[in-house]
Coordinates of C-alpha atoms and ligand atoms in Angstrom, one line a residue:
M6 CA 21.8 -11.7 14.1
Y7 CA 22.5 -9.3 11.2
L8 CA 26.0 -11.0 10.7
L9 CA 24.3 -14.5 10.9
K10 CA 21.7 -13.2 8.3
R11 CA 24.4 -12.1 5.8
I12 CA 26.5 -15.4 6.1
T13 CA 23.0 -17.4 5.4
I14 CA 22.3 -15.5 2.5
L15 CA 26.1 -15.9 1.4
T16 CA 25.7 -19.7 1.8
V17 CA 22.5 -19.7 0.0
S18 CA 23.8 -17.6 -3.0
I19 CA 27.1 -19.9 -3.0
C20 CA 24.5 -23.0 -2.9
C21 CA 22.7 -21.4 -5.5
L22 CA 25.6 -20.5 -7.9
V23 CA 26.6 -24.0 -7.6
V24 CA 23.1 -25.6 -8.4
L25 CA 23.2 -22.8 -11.3
G26 CA 26.5 -23.9 -12.6
C27 CA 25.6 -27.7 -12.7
K28 CA 21.6 -27.5 -13.9
N29 CA 21.3 -23.8 -14.8
Q30 CA 18.4 -23.9 -12.4
Q31 CA 17.7 -21.7 -9.2
V32 CA 15.9 -23.4 -6.5
E33 CA 14.6 -21.0 -3.7
T34 CA 12.2 -21.8 -1.0
N35 CA 10.2 -18.8 0.5
S36 CA 12.7 -18.2 3.5
V37 CA 13.4 -14.5 4.1
D38 CA 14.4 -12.5 1.2
Y39 CA 16.0 -9.2 1.6
I40 CA 17.0 -7.8 -1.7
T41 CA 18.4 -4.5 0.1
D42 CA 20.8 -4.2 2.6
T43 CA 19.0 -2.5 5.2
S44 CA 21.8 -2.8 8.1
G45 CA 19.4 -4.7 10.1
K46 CA 16.6 -2.0 10.0
V47 CA 13.4 -2.3 8.2
D48 CA 13.6 -1.0 4.7
F49 CA 11.6 2.2 5.0
G50 CA 13.9 3.7 7.4
K51 CA 14.9 4.7 11.0
T52 CA 12.8 2.3 12.8
D53 CA 15.4 -0.5 14.2
T54 CA 14.5 -3.8 15.5
S55 CA 14.2 -2.5 19.1
A56 CA 11.1 -0.8 18.1
Y57 CA 9.4 -3.9 17.8
T58 CA 8.6 -4.7 21.4
P59 CA 6.6 -7.6 22.7
E60 CA 3.4 -5.5 22.5
I61 CA 4.1 -4.3 19.1
R62 CA 4.8 -7.7 18.0
V63 CA 1.5 -8.8 19.3
N64 CA -0.3 -6.3 17.3
M65 CA 1.7 -6.6 14.3
K66 CA 1.0 -10.5 14.1
K67 CA -2.8 -9.5 14.3
L68 CA -2.4 -6.9 11.4
Y69 CA -0.5 -9.7 9.2
E70 CA -3.5 -12.1 10.1
D71 CA -6.1 -9.5 9.5
K72 CA -5.1 -8.3 6.2
F73 CA -8.4 -6.2 5.6
G74 CA -9.5 -2.9 7.5
M75 CA -11.7 -0.1 6.9
F76 CA -10.7 3.3 6.5
V77 CA -13.4 6.2 7.1
H78 CA -12.7 9.8 5.8
W79 CA -15.2 11.9 7.3
G80 CA -15.4 15.4 8.5
P81 CA -16.9 19.1 8.0
Y82 CA -15.7 18.4 4.4
A83 CA -18.6 16.2 3.9
Q84 CA -20.9 18.9 5.0
L85 CA -19.9 20.8 1.6
E86 CA -20.3 17.8 -0.5
G87 CA -17.5 18.6 -2.8
V88 CA -19.2 21.6 -3.9
W89 CA -18.2 25.2 -3.5
N90 CA -19.7 28.3 -5.2
D91 CA -21.9 25.7 -7.3
E92 CA -18.9 24.2 -8.7
E93 CA -17.7 20.4 -8.0
V94 CA -14.2 20.9 -6.6
S95 CA -13.0 18.0 -4.3
A96 CA -13.7 15.9 -1.4
E97 CA -11.6 16.3 1.8
W98 CA -9.0 18.8 0.2
I99 CA -12.0 21.0 -0.8
M100 CA -10.8 23.8 1.8
H101 CA -7.5 23.7 -0.1
N102 CA -8.7 23.4 -3.6
A103 CA -11.2 26.2 -3.5
K104 CA -9.1 28.1 -1.0
I105 CA -12.0 28.5 1.2
S106 CA -10.8 30.9 3.9
V107 CA -10.9 29.7 7.7
N108 CA -13.7 32.0 8.3
D109 CA -15.8 30.5 5.6
Y110 CA -15.0 27.2 6.3
E111 CA -16.1 27.5 10.1
K112 CA -19.1 29.2 9.0
Y113 CA -20.3 26.6 5.9
A114 CA -18.8 23.6 6.9
A115 CA -17.5 22.9 10.7
G116 CA -20.2 25.5 11.6
L117 CA -23.2 23.5 10.3
F118 CA -21.6 19.8 11.0
K119 CA -24.0 17.9 13.2
P120 CA -24.0 14.4 12.1
D121 CA -27.0 13.4 14.1
K122 CA -27.9 10.0 12.5
F123 CA -24.4 8.7 13.2
N124 CA -24.6 5.3 14.6
A125 CA -21.9 3.3 16.0
S126 CA -23.1 -0.2 16.0
D127 CA -24.2 0.5 12.1
W128 CA -20.8 1.1 11.2
V129 CA -19.3 -1.9 13.0
D130 CA -22.1 -3.8 11.3
I131 CA -21.0 -2.6 7.9
A132 CA -17.2 -3.7 8.8
E133 CA -18.1 -6.8 10.3
N134 CA -20.1 -7.8 7.1
A135 CA -17.3 -6.9 4.6
G136 CA -15.0 -9.1 6.6
M137 CA -12.8 -6.2 8.0
K138 CA -11.2 -6.6 11.0
F139 CA -10.2 -3.2 12.0
I140 CA -11.6 0.4 11.5
V141 CA -9.2 3.5 11.1
L142 CA -11.3 6.8 11.3
T143 CA -10.2 10.2 10.4
A144 CA -9.8 11.9 13.9
K145 CA -8.4 15.0 12.5
H146 CA -7.6 15.7 8.8
H147 CA -5.8 18.4 7.2
D148 CA -8.8 20.9 7.6
G149 CA -7.7 20.7 11.3
F150 CA -11.1 19.9 12.8
A151 CA -11.0 17.4 15.5
M152 CA -13.8 14.7 15.4
Y153 CA -13.6 13.8 19.0
D154 CA -13.9 15.7 22.4
S155 CA -10.6 17.7 22.3
K156 CA -9.6 20.6 24.6
H157 CA -8.9 22.6 21.4
P158 CA -12.2 24.4 20.9
Y159 CA -12.1 23.4 17.1
N160 CA -13.9 20.1 17.5
L161 CA -17.2 18.1 16.7
L162 CA -18.7 18.4 20.1
D163 CA -18.2 22.0 20.9
F164 CA -17.9 24.0 17.4
A165 CA -21.4 23.4 16.2
G166 CA -22.8 22.4 19.7
F167 CA -23.5 18.8 18.3
G168 CA -22.6 17.4 21.9
R169 CA -21.9 13.9 20.9
D170 CA -18.3 12.3 20.9
V171 CA -18.5 9.8 17.9
L172 CA -15.0 8.5 18.4
K173 CA -16.1 7.5 21.9
E174 CA -19.4 5.7 20.9
L175 CA -17.1 3.9 18.0
S176 CA -14.4 3.0 20.5
D177 CA -17.1 1.7 22.9
E178 CA -18.9 -0.4 20.3
C179 CA -15.6 -1.6 18.9
A180 CA -14.6 -2.7 22.4
E181 CA -17.9 -4.7 22.7
R182 CA -17.5 -6.1 19.5
N183 CA -13.8 -7.1 19.2
M184 CA -13.4 -4.7 16.5
K185 CA -9.8 -3.1 16.7
L186 CA -9.8 0.5 16.4
G187 CA -7.3 2.9 14.9
F188 CA -7.2 6.5 14.2
Y189 CA -6.1 8.9 11.2
Y190 CA -4.3 12.2 12.4
S191 CA -2.8 14.5 9.9
Q192 CA 0.2 16.0 12.2
S193 CA 1.6 18.5 9.9
Q194 CA -0.8 19.9 7.7
D195 CA -3.4 21.7 9.3
W196 CA -5.2 24.5 7.3
H197 CA -7.1 26.1 10.2
E198 CA -4.0 27.2 12.2
E199 CA -1.4 29.7 11.2
G200 CA 1.2 27.6 11.9
G201 CA 0.2 24.4 10.8
A202 CA 1.6 23.4 7.3
G203 CA -0.5 23.8 4.2
N204 CA -2.7 26.7 4.2
S205 CA -0.8 29.4 2.0
W206 CA -4.4 31.0 1.3
D207 CA -5.0 32.6 4.6
F208 CA -1.4 32.5 6.0
G209 CA 0.7 33.4 3.2
S210 CA 2.8 30.3 2.7
R211 CA 2.5 26.6 2.8
I212 CA 5.5 26.0 4.7
K213 CA 5.4 28.0 8.1
P214 CA 8.4 29.6 9.7
Q215 CA 10.1 26.9 12.3
D216 CA 8.9 28.7 15.2
K217 CA 5.5 28.8 14.2
F218 CA 5.1 25.3 13.2
D219 CA 7.1 24.1 16.2
A220 CA 4.4 25.7 18.4
Y221 CA 1.6 24.5 16.6
F222 CA 3.2 21.1 16.7
K223 CA 3.8 21.1 20.1
E224 CA 0.5 22.7 21.6
K225 CA -1.8 21.3 19.1
A226 CA -0.7 18.0 17.3
V227 CA 1.2 16.5 20.4
E228 CA -1.7 17.5 22.6
Q229 CA -4.3 16.0 20.5
V230 CA -2.5 12.8 20.0
K231 CA -1.9 12.5 23.7
E232 CA -5.7 12.8 24.2
L233 CA -6.4 10.4 21.3
T234 CA -4.2 7.9 22.8
T235 CA -5.3 8.2 26.2
N236 CA -9.1 8.6 26.0
Y237 CA -10.4 5.9 23.8
G238 CA -9.4 2.6 25.0
D239 CA -7.1 0.2 23.2
I240 CA -5.7 1.8 20.1
F241 CA -4.7 -0.7 17.4
M242 CA -3.1 1.7 15.0
V243 CA -2.0 5.3 14.3
W244 CA -2.2 6.4 10.8
F245 CA -0.2 9.7 10.3
D246 CA -0.3 11.5 6.9
T247 CA 1.8 14.0 4.9
P248 CA 4.9 14.7 7.0
I249 CA 5.7 18.0 5.6
Q250 CA 8.2 19.7 8.1
M251 CA 8.6 16.9 10.0
D252 CA 12.2 16.2 11.4
D253 CA 13.8 13.4 13.1
E254 CA 13.2 15.0 16.5
K255 CA 9.1 15.6 16.2
C256 CA 8.8 12.1 14.8
Q257 CA 10.6 10.8 17.4
L258 CA 8.5 12.6 19.9
M259 CA 5.4 11.3 18.3
M260 CA 6.6 7.8 18.5
D261 CA 7.3 8.4 22.3
V262 CA 4.0 9.9 23.1
V263 CA 2.3 6.8 21.3
K264 CA 4.4 4.3 22.9
E265 CA 3.9 5.6 26.3
N266 CA 0.0 5.7 26.2
Q267 CA -0.6 2.7 23.7
P268 CA 2.4 0.5 23.5
G269 CA 1.0 -2.0 21.1
A270 CA -0.5 0.9 19.1
L271 CA 1.1 0.5 15.2
V272 CA 2.7 3.6 13.7
N273 CA 2.5 3.9 9.8
S274 CA 5.4 5.2 8.1
R275 CA 3.7 8.5 6.9
L276 CA 4.7 9.9 10.5
G277 CA 7.9 10.8 8.2
Q278 CA 11.8 10.6 8.1
G279 CA 11.4 6.7 8.0
F280 CA 9.8 6.4 11.4
G281 CA 6.9 4.1 12.0
H282 CA 6.4 0.2 12.2
F283 CA 5.1 -0.5 8.8
D284 CA 5.0 1.1 5.4
V285 CA 1.9 2.5 3.9
S286 CA 3.4 4.4 1.2
I287 CA 1.5 3.0 -1.6
D288 CA -1.7 4.8 -2.6
N289 CA -4.6 3.6 -4.4
G290 CA -4.2 -0.4 -4.3
K291 CA -1.3 -0.1 -6.5
T292 CA 1.0 -2.8 -5.2
P293 CA 4.6 -3.6 -5.4
S294 CA 6.3 -7.0 -6.4
V295 CA 6.7 -9.7 -4.2
S296 CA 9.3 -9.0 -1.5
K297 CA 9.8 -9.8 2.0
A298 CA 12.1 -6.8 2.7
T299 CA 10.3 -5.5 5.7
W300 CA 10.0 -9.1 7.3
L301 CA 12.3 -9.3 10.2
P302 CA 14.0 -12.6 10.9
D303 CA 11.1 -13.5 13.4
L304 CA 8.4 -11.2 12.7
K305 CA 6.4 -10.6 9.3
V306 CA 6.0 -6.9 8.9
P307 CA 3.4 -6.4 6.2
W308 CA 3.2 -3.1 4.2
Q309 CA -0.2 -1.5 3.7
T310 CA -1.9 0.0 0.6
H311 CA -5.6 2.0 0.7
E312 CA -8.1 2.7 -1.7
S313 CA -11.6 4.2 -1.7
V314 CA -15.0 2.8 -2.8
T315 CA -15.7 6.5 -3.3
Q316 CA -14.7 8.2 -6.5
R317 CA -12.8 11.5 -6.8
G318 CA -11.4 11.7 -3.3
W319 CA -11.5 10.0 0.0
G320 CA -14.4 12.2 1.7
Y321 CA -17.8 12.2 1.0
T322 CA -19.0 14.2 -2.2
S323 CA -22.6 14.2 -3.9
Y324 CA -20.9 13.1 -7.1
G325 CA -18.3 10.4 -5.7
G326 CA -19.7 9.1 -3.0
E327 CA -23.1 7.8 -4.0
N328 CA -22.1 5.7 -7.1
D329 CA -22.9 2.2 -7.2
R330 CA -19.9 0.5 -8.1
S331 CA -21.4 -3.2 -8.2
E332 CA -19.5 -3.7 -11.6
E333 CA -16.3 -3.1 -9.9
Y334 CA -16.6 -5.4 -6.9
S335 CA -14.4 -8.0 -8.3
D336 CA -11.7 -5.5 -8.6
F337 CA -11.7 -4.6 -4.9
I338 CA -11.6 -8.2 -4.0
Y339 CA -8.9 -9.1 -6.7
S340 CA -7.0 -5.8 -5.3
L341 CA -7.3 -7.5 -1.9
C342 CA -5.8 -10.9 -3.5
R343 CA -3.2 -9.1 -5.3
I344 CA -2.1 -7.1 -2.1
V345 CA -2.2 -10.3 0.1
G346 CA -0.1 -12.0 -2.7
N347 CA 2.6 -9.3 -2.4
G348 CA 2.7 -9.4 1.4
G349 CA 0.5 -6.3 1.9
V350 CA -2.7 -5.4 4.0
Y351 CA -5.5 -3.6 2.4
L352 CA -7.3 -0.6 4.0
L353 CA -10.7 -0.1 1.9
N354 CA -12.3 3.5 2.4
L355 CA -15.9 4.7 3.2
A356 CA -17.1 8.3 3.3
P357 CA -20.0 8.7 5.3
R358 CA -22.5 11.5 4.6
P359 CA -22.7 14.8 6.3
D360 CA -25.4 13.3 8.8
G361 CA -23.1 10.1 9.5
T362 CA -24.8 7.6 7.5
I363 CA -23.0 5.4 5.0
P364 CA -24.5 5.3 1.6
Q365 CA -26.1 1.8 0.8
S366 CA -24.0 1.7 -2.6
Q367 CA -20.8 1.8 -0.8
V368 CA -22.2 -0.8 1.8
N369 CA -23.1 -2.9 -1.2
S370 CA -19.5 -2.7 -2.6
I371 CA -17.9 -3.9 0.6
T372 CA -20.5 -6.4 1.6
A373 CA -19.8 -8.1 -1.7
I374 CA -16.2 -8.6 -0.5
G375 CA -17.3 -10.0 2.9
D376 CA -19.5 -12.5 0.9
W377 CA -16.5 -13.6 -1.1
L378 CA -14.3 -13.8 2.0
E379 CA -16.9 -15.8 4.0
V380 CA -16.0 -18.8 1.3
N381 CA -12.6 -17.7 0.3
G382 CA -11.1 -16.2 3.4
E383 CA -8.8 -19.1 4.1
A384 CA -6.8 -17.8 1.3
I385 CA -6.6 -14.1 2.7
Y386 CA -6.5 -14.2 6.4
G387 CA -3.2 -15.1 7.7
A388 CA -2.0 -15.7 4.2
D389 CA 1.8 -15.6 3.1
P390 CA 2.7 -14.0 0.0
S391 CA 3.5 -15.8 -3.3
P392 CA 6.4 -17.9 -3.3
L393 CA 6.9 -17.0 -7.2
K394 CA 8.5 -13.6 -7.6
F395 CA 6.5 -12.9 -10.8
P396 CA 3.3 -14.7 -10.3
P397 CA 1.1 -14.3 -13.4
Y398 CA -2.1 -13.6 -11.3
A399 CA -2.6 -13.3 -7.4
I400 CA -1.2 -16.1 -5.5
T401 CA -1.1 -16.6 -1.7
S402 CA 0.2 -19.3 0.4
K403 CA 0.1 -21.1 3.8
P404 CA 2.5 -24.1 5.0
G405 CA 1.8 -27.2 2.6
K406 CA -0.8 -24.8 0.3
I407 CA -0.7 -22.5 -2.5
Y408 CA -3.7 -20.7 -3.5
L409 CA -4.2 -19.4 -6.9
H410 CA -6.6 -16.3 -7.4
I411 CA -8.3 -16.3 -10.8
K412 CA -10.3 -13.1 -11.6
D413 CA -13.3 -13.6 -14.3
M414 CA -12.0 -16.9 -15.1
E415 CA -12.4 -17.5 -19.1
G416 CA -12.1 -21.1 -20.2
N417 CA -11.2 -23.8 -17.6
K418 CA -7.7 -24.2 -17.6
V419 CA -5.4 -22.7 -15.1
N420 CA -1.6 -22.5 -15.9
L421 CA 1.1 -21.9 -13.5
T422 CA 5.1 -22.3 -14.4
G423 CA 7.9 -22.2 -11.8
L424 CA 6.5 -24.4 -9.0
L425 CA 9.0 -27.3 -8.3
S426 CA 7.1 -28.8 -5.0
K427 CA 4.8 -31.9 -6.3
V428 CA 1.2 -31.0 -6.2
N429 CA -0.7 -34.0 -4.3
K430 CA -3.8 -32.5 -4.9
A431 CA -6.0 -29.3 -6.3
Y432 CA -9.4 -28.5 -5.5
C433 CA -11.7 -25.3 -5.7
L434 CA -11.8 -23.4 -2.1
A435 CA -15.4 -22.6 -2.6
D436 CA -16.2 -26.6 -3.2
K437 CA -17.2 -27.9 0.4
S438 CA -16.6 -31.7 -1.1
K439 CA -12.9 -30.7 -2.1
L440 CA -13.3 -32.4 -5.4
S441 CA -9.9 -33.3 -6.8
L442 CA -9.5 -31.2 -9.9
A443 CA -7.8 -32.9 -13.2
L444 CA -4.0 -31.8 -13.1
N445 CA -1.1 -32.2 -15.1
Q446 CA 2.4 -31.1 -13.5
T447 CA 5.5 -32.0 -15.8
G448 CA 8.8 -30.3 -14.7
E449 CA 8.0 -27.0 -13.4
K450 CA 4.7 -26.5 -15.7
L451 CA 1.3 -27.1 -14.1
S452 CA -2.3 -27.0 -15.4
V453 CA -5.3 -27.6 -13.6
I454 CA -8.9 -28.0 -15.1
I455 CA -11.9 -26.2 -13.5
P456 CA -15.2 -27.5 -14.4
E457 CA -17.8 -25.0 -15.5
E458 CA -20.0 -25.5 -12.3
L459 CA -17.3 -24.7 -10.1
K460 CA -16.1 -21.4 -11.4
Q461 CA -16.9 -18.7 -9.3
P462 CA -18.6 -15.1 -10.2
R463 CA -15.7 -12.7 -9.3
V464 CA -12.4 -14.6 -8.4
T465 CA -12.0 -18.2 -8.3
V466 CA -9.5 -19.7 -5.8
V467 CA -7.9 -22.8 -6.6
V468 CA -6.0 -24.8 -3.7
L469 CA -3.0 -26.7 -4.7
E470 CA -1.8 -29.1 -1.9
I471 CA 1.6 -29.6 -2.1
E472 CA 4.2 -32.2 -0.8
D473 CA 6.6 -29.4 0.8
Y474 CA 5.8 -27.2 3.8
N475 CA 7.3 -24.4 2.1
A476 CA 7.1 -24.1 -1.9
K477 CA 9.9 -24.8 -3.7
V478 CA 10.0 -22.6 -6.7
H479 CA 12.1 -21.8 -10.0
N480 CA 11.9 -18.0 -10.2
E481 CA 12.2 -16.9 -14.0
I482 CA 15.7 -15.6 -14.7
L483 CA 15.5 -13.2 -17.8
Q484 CA 17.2 -14.4 -20.9
Q485 CA 18.6 -12.9 -24.0
V486 CA 16.1 -13.1 -26.8
A487 CA 16.8 -13.5 -30.6
D488 CA 19.7 -11.3 -31.9
G489 CA 21.2 -11.0 -28.2
I490 CA 18.4 -8.3 -27.1
I491 CA 17.8 -7.9 -23.3
K492 CA 14.3 -7.0 -22.6
L493 CA 13.8 -5.6 -19.0
P494 CA 10.2 -4.8 -18.3
V495 CA 9.2 -3.4 -15.1
A496 CA 6.6 -6.3 -14.9
K497 CA 9.8 -8.2 -14.2
C498 CA 11.8 -6.6 -11.9
E499 CA 12.2 -6.4 -8.1
F500 CA 11.8 -3.2 -5.9
A501 CA 14.9 -2.4 -4.0
I502 CA 12.5 -1.0 -1.2
R503 CA 9.0 -0.8 -0.7
R504 CA 8.4 2.7 -1.5
I505 CA 7.6 2.3 -5.1
S506 CA 4.4 1.0 -6.6
Y507 CA 3.2 -0.6 -10.1
N508 CA 0.3 -0.3 -12.0
Y509 CA -0.9 -3.7 -12.8
E510 CA -3.4 -2.5 -15.4
E511 CA -0.7 -0.6 -17.3
H512 CA 2.4 -2.5 -16.3
V513 CA 3.9 0.7 -15.7
T514 CA 5.9 2.3 -12.6
H515 CA 3.5 4.4 -10.3
R516 CA 5.4 7.5 -8.7
W517 CA 8.6 6.2 -9.3
G518 CA 11.4 8.6 -8.2
E519 CA 10.1 10.1 -4.9
N520 CA 13.1 8.6 -3.1
T521 CA 16.5 8.1 -4.7
K522 CA 16.8 4.3 -2.9
Q523 CA 13.8 3.2 -5.4
G524 CA 15.8 1.0 -7.2
L525 CA 14.3 -1.6 -9.8
V526 CA 16.4 -4.7 -10.2
W527 CA 16.3 -7.2 -12.9
T528 CA 18.3 -10.5 -12.7
V529 CA 19.5 -11.4 -16.1
N530 CA 21.2 -14.4 -17.6
I531 CA 24.0 -13.0 -20.1
T532 CA 25.2 -15.3 -22.8
K533 CA 26.7 -12.5 -25.0
P534 CA 28.6 -9.9 -23.2
G535 CA 29.2 -6.7 -25.2
I536 CA 28.0 -3.1 -25.7
Y537 CA 24.3 -2.2 -25.9
K538 CA 22.4 0.5 -27.0
V539 CA 19.7 1.5 -24.4
L540 CA 16.0 2.4 -25.2
S541 CA 13.6 3.4 -22.4
E542 CA 9.9 2.9 -22.8
D543 CA 8.2 5.7 -20.8
N544 CA 5.8 8.5 -21.1
G545 CA 8.7 11.3 -21.1
N546 CA 9.6 13.7 -18.1
D547 CA 11.7 17.0 -18.3
D548 CA 13.3 16.9 -15.0
Y549 CA 13.9 13.2 -14.4
V550 CA 17.1 11.5 -14.5
F551 CA 17.5 7.9 -13.7
E552 CA 21.0 5.8 -13.7
L553 CA 21.3 2.3 -15.4
R554 CA 23.5 0.1 -13.6
T555 CA 25.4 -3.1 -15.1
P556 CA 28.1 -4.8 -13.2
S557 CA 30.7 -3.1 -15.5
D558 CA 29.1 0.1 -16.3
T559 CA 26.6 3.0 -15.6
L560 CA 24.4 5.1 -17.9
D561 CA 22.5 8.2 -17.3
I562 CA 19.0 8.2 -18.8
E563 CA 17.0 11.4 -19.3
P564 CA 13.4 10.4 -20.3
K565 CA 12.7 13.9 -22.1
G566 CA 10.6 14.2 -25.0
N567 CA 7.4 12.7 -26.3
M568 CA 5.7 14.0 -23.2
G569 CA 2.7 12.2 -22.4
E570 CA 2.8 9.4 -24.8
M571 CA 4.6 6.1 -24.2
T572 CA 7.4 5.9 -26.6
L573 CA 10.4 3.7 -26.9
K574 CA 13.4 6.4 -27.0
S575 CA 17.3 5.7 -27.3
H576 CA 19.8 6.9 -24.7
G577 CA 23.1 5.8 -25.5
N578 CA 25.1 2.8 -25.0
I579 CA 26.1 0.8 -21.9
Q580 CA 28.6 -2.1 -21.5
I581 CA 28.4 -5.6 -20.0
N582 CA 31.5 -7.4 -19.7
Q583 CA 30.5 -10.5 -18.0
K584 CA 28.6 -13.7 -18.7
G585 CA 26.3 -15.5 -16.5
V586 CA 23.6 -14.3 -14.1
I587 CA 23.8 -10.6 -13.4
K588 CA 21.8 -7.9 -11.7
I589 CA 21.1 -4.6 -13.7
S590 CA 19.5 -1.9 -12.0
A591 CA 17.8 1.6 -12.2
Y592 CA 17.9 4.1 -9.6
P593 CA 16.6 7.7 -9.7
K594 CA 19.4 10.2 -9.6
E595 CA 17.3 12.9 -8.1
T596 CA 13.9 12.9 -6.3
I597 CA 11.0 13.3 -8.8
S598 CA 8.0 15.8 -8.0
M599 CA 5.1 14.0 -6.1
S600 CA 2.9 15.3 -8.9
S601 CA 4.9 14.0 -11.7
Q602 CA 2.9 11.4 -13.9
F603 CA 5.9 9.7 -15.0
K604 CA 5.2 6.2 -16.1
F605 CA 8.0 3.7 -17.0
K606 CA 7.4 0.4 -18.7
G607 CA 11.0 -0.6 -18.9
L608 CA 14.2 -0.9 -21.1
V609 CA 15.2 -2.8 -24.0
L610 CA 19.1 -3.4 -24.6
E611 CA 19.9 -3.9 -28.1
P612 CA 23.5 -5.3 -29.0
V613 CA 25.8 -2.9 -30.8
K614 CA 27.4 -4.7 -33.6
Ligands
GLC721 C1 -3.5 11.8 1.1 C2 -4.3 13.0 1.2 C3 -5.3 12.8 2.1 C4 -6.0 11.2 2.1 C5 -4.9 10.4 2.3 C6 -5.2 8.8 2.4 O1 -2.3 11.8 1.8 O2 -3.7 14.0 1.4 O3 -6.6 13.6 1.7 O4 -6.4 11.5 3.6 O5 -3.8 10.5 1.2 O6 -4.2 8.1 1.8

């Protein structure tokens, strides 16, 4: 199969070169497009195709179809509402950030936590009304507290004598209502246990001696995941997090436990070491460029990102959990459009109060998405990503159709460049009569006029019915501009693997360099080979080096200086010897710290006279 894929890619490439040679135009269809040599494995790691069993495939297809789920961060931290010693500290990280001892946390958080207003049916109503198709609840977060009936005594039923199993109530309700259920489990960080990673304030160091960590992992983490995968009906997804101290053996063990008890449960990549069935490495709704790099030849494996309707953390705080974000409704909707347009799935987080109720302000935010989906769901559920690699706005597709998602539309004209398939008809998805919109298609340029009365608040979706089953497109190839200058903005590159994300508002990378495979790859048409001076636009970082590669040369770039400010800095010269379409790439030489705020906007190459 793999060989076949390589041969196909080679054949397509040769064809493209021939076409390029004749017409200087690259015609592509949206066939599977790997830009990384993944040796037959999905690009985030060690999971090979054999992990995609028939049961996993069924759920993976559902996930691809569903696109939108509810994340819930809820635990004893909610009891503290983000405040310790009269100071606003943080949400679910409060124990860590305020260095609250295990004793105090037991006394003031877990010991008082009795969420007696929890109502599973309300929660499922809220998810349903938002158009969400699955719920993922934090069964144990880093504070080590089990939110379900565990044999380990530090749990919701026993510790404060609450007595109700909220996870059981939720799983019963979900089963009855056809809502899929998953759980989040912090497998490595456990601030309550001496052997769990993370608690340095009670136990001396964040990283634990191997024997202690092994014992914690075996006795608590594995046992609890066994409980969770046996006692709560069908589990759709297991969402692990922060894989500190996880090695291959431990990851494999967790994969095996989950598989044995829940053969269809989808495991996320934060289990660690490249294990898992789908990648969730990207936080806060920051999305990567269009790539189908995680698609298997016969299975579309989506990646996933998540953000929260609350502010200042994922769990409940008095200062970030009650905020009315109605002004930002369209941002959440547009996040969803953009994520689906890039091949992803969106998990949107709510944070219930300590009593188990979900604040109305949070409900409002997500219900608005549900209302929008009620009208525009066709463009989201089950949709494929944009056929264009660098869409000017969110674009999704289905066979024979392209959906243009226009946020807060100003004026009446929508433009698109690069679509080669003939458009037979354009209409607004919200318009039940499907009135044909005036359109003008000349070569690869298209414009559609939206009458004022058909414009939607938030996001207007325009449907293009096209002649081809799969859209034919002409992906932009960067060209040298005046004086031979080559501009390489991040906005116009592809990512070699999923684990990099891009901030659409600022047009910069987000957490680039956490992995040395995080290549940024530009496709450029060179008309003037030669030596180029390299300028990098970034906000500076002292300990970061990345390597710029052309087919003829490499150059190390150290973006030091002007820390914090976006500036254009010069870094020496690089050679480009050949004419024609080439790839230029930038790869981290070593990994950058997780907390780095490094932002990179792109490169400018100036010919040296
Ligand atoms: C991070 C945080 C955690 C949160 C998660 C959600 O890993 O440690 O608090 O649950 O992100 O993505």
